[in-house]
């Protein structure tokens, strides 16, 4: 089943101590590129978060945002830096003596000085918090995968429709191709007659030889066959493969484009050229769509 690389997923979880919200968004990318944004105090869980996301998403530029809101009062501890407070006090007393300044050094003033009283996050059980973070992470990843699958189904339907349209145009080219050499032969006879007049008889075998050389140069049967084969392969990857690979489809589209270019350059016929422009337009649309397939 085809999956898009574009999507969004959200997960929420509360364990009584904290509320955790995880949001994951992804866009197309050649490889797997996962970025996690979360509070620094929980950075120990980052690798496991990435691993959980990778289990669901094989390819794409993925941004994971994690918000942790603590809902208990024992989230932080207030720590007193006695050594720093003593240094502040001793230096202040020295200033008083040196400049003969009167006044009391109050406890309130001393406690307000930088880093004397400091709020420090409570030490948490890393295994416990990691498990808590992974629950909404897996929810968000599953929701994202579901959205990517829905988008993928739309992509699949569109790609199949474009492939069928190319096949229809290609059938018209295959029907027109044999007429190109016939039209060239008639044009050659007419041109020779215009140049030398009708009084001189031109050997028919010479005209047929020229026509055969032209027909060989503009023969596109093999290219039509290969392009048809590529269309069948594309449909099989989309509809039959259990894990369709966007990279395979991308390579296949390049081959389709190559065959289309060859047909256009060899055809020597304005009708076929017009058809090929339509086919190349469809192939370009397919290429753009394939860039977003996982």
Short mmCIF file of N, CA and C in Angstrom, two decimals, residues 128-205:
data_model
loop_
_atom_site.label_atom_id
_atom_site.label_comp_id
_atom_site.label_asym_id
_atom_site.label_seq_id
_atom_site.Cartn_x
_atom_site.Cartn_y
_atom_site.Cartn_z
N UNK A 128 10.92 5.44 33.98
CA UNK A 128 9.49 5.72 34.12
C UNK A 128 9.05 6.84 33.18
N UNK A 129 9.81 7.94 33.15
CA UNK A 129 9.42 9.06 32.31
C UNK A 129 9.56 8.72 30.83
N UNK A 130 10.55 7.90 30.48
CA UNK A 130 10.71 7.48 29.08
C UNK A 130 9.49 6.68 28.62
N UNK A 131 9.03 5.75 29.46
CA UNK A 131 7.83 4.97 29.13
C UNK A 131 6.62 5.89 28.97
N UNK A 132 6.52 6.91 29.84
CA UNK A 132 5.39 7.84 29.76
C UNK A 132 5.43 8.65 28.47
N UNK A 133 6.63 9.07 28.06
CA UNK A 133 6.77 9.86 26.83
C UNK A 133 6.49 9.01 25.60
N UNK A 134 6.88 7.75 25.64
CA UNK A 134 6.70 6.88 24.47
C UNK A 134 5.23 6.58 24.19
N UNK A 135 4.38 6.60 25.20
CA UNK A 135 2.96 6.29 24.98
C UNK A 135 2.32 7.30 24.01
N UNK A 136 2.38 8.62 24.28
CA UNK A 136 1.80 9.55 23.31
C UNK A 136 2.61 9.64 22.01
N UNK A 137 3.92 9.33 22.09
CA UNK A 137 4.74 9.33 20.87
C UNK A 137 4.24 8.26 19.90
N UNK A 138 3.98 7.08 20.42
CA UNK A 138 3.47 5.99 19.57
C UNK A 138 2.07 6.30 19.06
N UNK A 139 1.26 6.96 19.87
CA UNK A 139 -0.07 7.38 19.43
C UNK A 139 0.04 8.37 18.26
N UNK A 140 0.90 9.36 18.44
CA UNK A 140 1.08 10.38 17.41
C UNK A 140 1.61 9.76 16.12
N UNK A 141 2.57 8.84 16.25
CA UNK A 141 3.14 8.18 15.07
C UNK A 141 2.09 7.35 14.35
N UNK A 142 1.22 6.66 15.12
CA UNK A 142 0.15 5.86 14.51
C UNK A 142 -0.86 6.75 13.80
N UNK A 143 -1.20 7.89 14.41
CA UNK A 143 -2.13 8.82 13.77
C UNK A 143 -1.53 9.42 12.49
N UNK A 144 -0.22 9.71 12.57
CA UNK A 144 0.47 10.23 11.39
C UNK A 144 0.48 9.18 10.28
N UNK A 145 0.77 7.94 10.64
CA UNK A 145 0.80 6.87 9.64
C UNK A 145 -0.57 6.69 8.99
N UNK A 146 -1.62 6.80 9.78
CA UNK A 146 -2.97 6.68 9.24
C UNK A 146 -3.26 7.79 8.22
N UNK A 147 -2.85 9.00 8.56
CA UNK A 147 -3.05 10.13 7.64
C UNK A 147 -2.24 9.93 6.37
N UNK A 148 -1.01 9.45 6.51
CA UNK A 148 -0.16 9.22 5.34
C UNK A 148 -0.74 8.12 4.45
N UNK A 149 -1.39 7.13 5.07
CA UNK A 149 -2.01 6.06 4.29
C UNK A 149 -3.20 6.59 3.48
N UNK A 150 -3.99 7.47 4.11
CA UNK A 150 -5.14 8.07 3.41
C UNK A 150 -4.64 8.91 2.22
N UNK A 151 -3.61 9.73 2.48
CA UNK A 151 -3.04 10.53 1.40
C UNK A 151 -2.44 9.63 0.32
N UNK A 152 -1.83 8.52 0.76
CA UNK A 152 -1.24 7.59 -0.19
C UNK A 152 -2.27 6.97 -1.11
N UNK A 153 -3.45 6.67 -0.56
CA UNK A 153 -4.52 6.10 -1.39
C UNK A 153 -4.96 7.08 -2.47
N UNK A 154 -5.02 8.35 -2.11
CA UNK A 154 -5.37 9.37 -3.11
C UNK A 154 -4.29 9.46 -4.18
N UNK A 155 -3.02 9.40 -3.75
CA UNK A 155 -1.91 9.42 -4.70
C UNK A 155 -1.98 8.23 -5.65
N UNK A 156 -2.29 7.06 -5.08
CA UNK A 156 -2.35 5.83 -5.90
C UNK A 156 -3.42 5.96 -6.98
N UNK A 157 -4.58 6.45 -6.59
CA UNK A 157 -5.68 6.61 -7.56
C UNK A 157 -5.29 7.58 -8.66
N UNK A 158 -4.63 8.66 -8.27
CA UNK A 158 -4.22 9.67 -9.25
C UNK A 158 -3.15 9.12 -10.20
N UNK A 159 -2.18 8.39 -9.66
CA UNK A 159 -1.10 7.83 -10.49
C UNK A 159 -1.65 6.80 -11.47
N UNK A 160 -2.56 5.95 -11.00
CA UNK A 160 -3.16 4.95 -11.90
C UNK A 160 -3.92 5.62 -13.02
N UNK A 161 -4.67 6.69 -12.68
CA UNK A 161 -5.42 7.42 -13.71
C UNK A 161 -4.49 8.04 -14.74
N UNK A 162 -3.39 8.60 -14.28
CA UNK A 162 -2.43 9.21 -15.21
C UNK A 162 -1.76 8.13 -16.07
N UNK A 163 -1.47 6.98 -15.47
CA UNK A 163 -0.89 5.88 -16.24
C UNK A 163 -1.83 5.40 -17.33
N UNK A 164 -3.11 5.31 -17.01
CA UNK A 164 -4.10 4.89 -18.00
C UNK A 164 -4.23 5.91 -19.13
N UNK A 165 -4.11 7.17 -18.77
CA UNK A 165 -4.17 8.22 -19.80
C UNK A 165 -2.98 8.13 -20.74
N UNK A 166 -1.79 7.87 -20.17
CA UNK A 166 -0.59 7.69 -21.01
C UNK A 166 -0.78 6.49 -21.92
N UNK A 167 -1.33 5.40 -21.39
CA UNK A 167 -1.56 4.20 -22.20
C UNK A 167 -2.51 4.50 -23.36
N UNK A 168 -3.54 5.28 -23.10
CA UNK A 168 -4.50 5.63 -24.16
C UNK A 168 -3.81 6.44 -25.27
N UNK A 169 -2.98 7.41 -24.88
CA UNK A 169 -2.26 8.22 -25.87
C UNK A 169 -1.24 7.36 -26.62
N UNK A 170 -0.59 6.45 -25.90
CA UNK A 170 0.41 5.58 -26.51
C UNK A 170 -0.21 4.66 -27.54
N UNK A 171 -1.43 4.21 -27.29
CA UNK A 171 -2.15 3.39 -28.27
C UNK A 171 -2.40 4.19 -29.56
N UNK A 172 -2.70 5.46 -29.40
CA UNK A 172 -2.91 6.32 -30.58
C UNK A 172 -1.61 6.47 -31.36
N UNK A 173 -0.49 6.57 -30.65
CA UNK A 173 0.81 6.68 -31.31
C UNK A 173 1.13 5.38 -32.06
N UNK A 174 0.86 4.24 -31.41
CA UNK A 174 1.13 2.94 -32.04
C UNK A 174 0.29 2.77 -33.30
N UNK A 175 -0.90 3.30 -33.29
CA UNK A 175 -1.77 3.22 -34.47
C UNK A 175 -1.28 4.15 -35.57
N UNK A 176 -0.75 5.28 -35.19
CA UNK A 176 -0.27 6.26 -36.17
C UNK A 176 1.09 5.90 -36.76
N UNK A 177 1.96 5.25 -35.97
CA UNK A 177 3.35 5.00 -36.36
C UNK A 177 3.51 4.37 -37.74
N UNK A 178 2.75 3.29 -38.11
CA UNK A 178 2.95 2.67 -39.43
C UNK A 178 2.62 3.60 -40.60
N UNK A 179 1.79 4.59 -40.34
CA UNK A 179 1.38 5.50 -41.42
C UNK A 179 2.46 6.53 -41.74
N UNK A 180 3.43 6.68 -40.82
CA UNK A 180 4.46 7.71 -41.01
C UNK A 180 5.32 7.40 -42.23
N UNK A 181 5.77 6.16 -42.37
CA UNK A 181 6.61 5.77 -43.52
C UNK A 181 5.81 5.87 -44.82
N UNK A 182 4.53 5.50 -44.78
CA UNK A 182 3.68 5.58 -45.98
C UNK A 182 3.54 7.03 -46.42
N UNK A 183 3.29 7.91 -45.44
CA UNK A 183 3.15 9.34 -45.76
C UNK A 183 4.45 9.90 -46.30
N UNK A 184 5.58 9.44 -45.75
CA UNK A 184 6.90 9.91 -46.23
C UNK A 184 7.12 9.46 -47.68
N UNK A 185 6.73 8.24 -47.99
CA UNK A 185 6.92 7.72 -49.36
C UNK A 185 6.14 8.56 -50.36
N UNK A 186 4.90 8.89 -50.04
CA UNK A 186 4.08 9.70 -50.93
C UNK A 186 4.64 11.11 -51.06
N UNK A 187 5.13 11.63 -49.93
CA UNK A 187 5.72 12.97 -49.96
C UNK A 187 6.98 12.97 -50.81
N UNK A 188 7.76 11.88 -50.75
CA UNK A 188 8.99 11.77 -51.53
C UNK A 188 8.68 11.74 -53.02
N UNK A 189 7.67 10.97 -53.40
CA UNK A 189 7.29 10.91 -54.82
C UNK A 189 6.87 12.30 -55.32
N UNK A 190 6.06 12.96 -54.50
CA UNK A 190 5.57 14.28 -54.89
C UNK A 190 6.71 15.28 -55.03
N UNK A 191 7.65 15.22 -54.09
CA UNK A 191 8.77 16.15 -54.11
C UNK A 191 9.67 15.93 -55.32
N UNK A 192 9.92 14.65 -55.64
CA UNK A 192 10.75 14.33 -56.80
C UNK A 192 10.08 14.82 -58.08
N UNK A 193 8.78 14.61 -58.17
CA UNK A 193 8.04 15.06 -59.35
C UNK A 193 8.10 16.57 -59.50
N UNK A 194 8.00 17.27 -58.38
CA UNK A 194 8.08 18.73 -58.42
C UNK A 194 9.45 19.20 -58.90
N UNK A 195 10.49 18.44 -58.56
CA UNK A 195 11.86 18.85 -58.89
C UNK A 195 12.23 18.53 -60.34
N UNK A 196 11.87 17.34 -60.83
CA UNK A 196 12.33 16.91 -62.17
C UNK A 196 11.21 16.80 -63.19
N UNK A 197 9.98 16.97 -62.73
CA UNK A 197 8.87 16.89 -63.67
C UNK A 197 8.39 15.46 -63.86
N UNK A 198 7.27 15.33 -64.47
CA UNK A 198 6.65 14.00 -64.64
C UNK A 198 7.17 13.27 -65.87
N UNK A 199 8.01 13.95 -66.68
CA UNK A 199 8.50 13.32 -67.91
C UNK A 199 9.58 12.28 -67.64
N UNK A 200 10.24 12.40 -66.50
CA UNK A 200 11.32 11.47 -66.16
C UNK A 200 10.78 10.43 -65.19
N UNK A 201 11.02 9.18 -65.51
CA UNK A 201 10.53 8.08 -64.68
C UNK A 201 11.57 7.76 -63.59
N UNK A 202 11.18 7.88 -62.33
CA UNK A 202 12.06 7.55 -61.21
C UNK A 202 11.82 6.11 -60.80
N UNK A 203 12.89 5.31 -60.75
CA UNK A 203 12.72 3.90 -60.38
C UNK A 203 12.01 3.77 -59.02
N UNK A 204 10.96 2.93 -59.02
CA UNK A 204 10.18 2.74 -57.80
C UNK A 204 11.03 2.13 -56.68
N UNK A 205 11.98 1.24 -57.09
CA UNK A 205 12.78 0.58 -56.06
C UNK A 205 13.66 1.58 -55.31
#
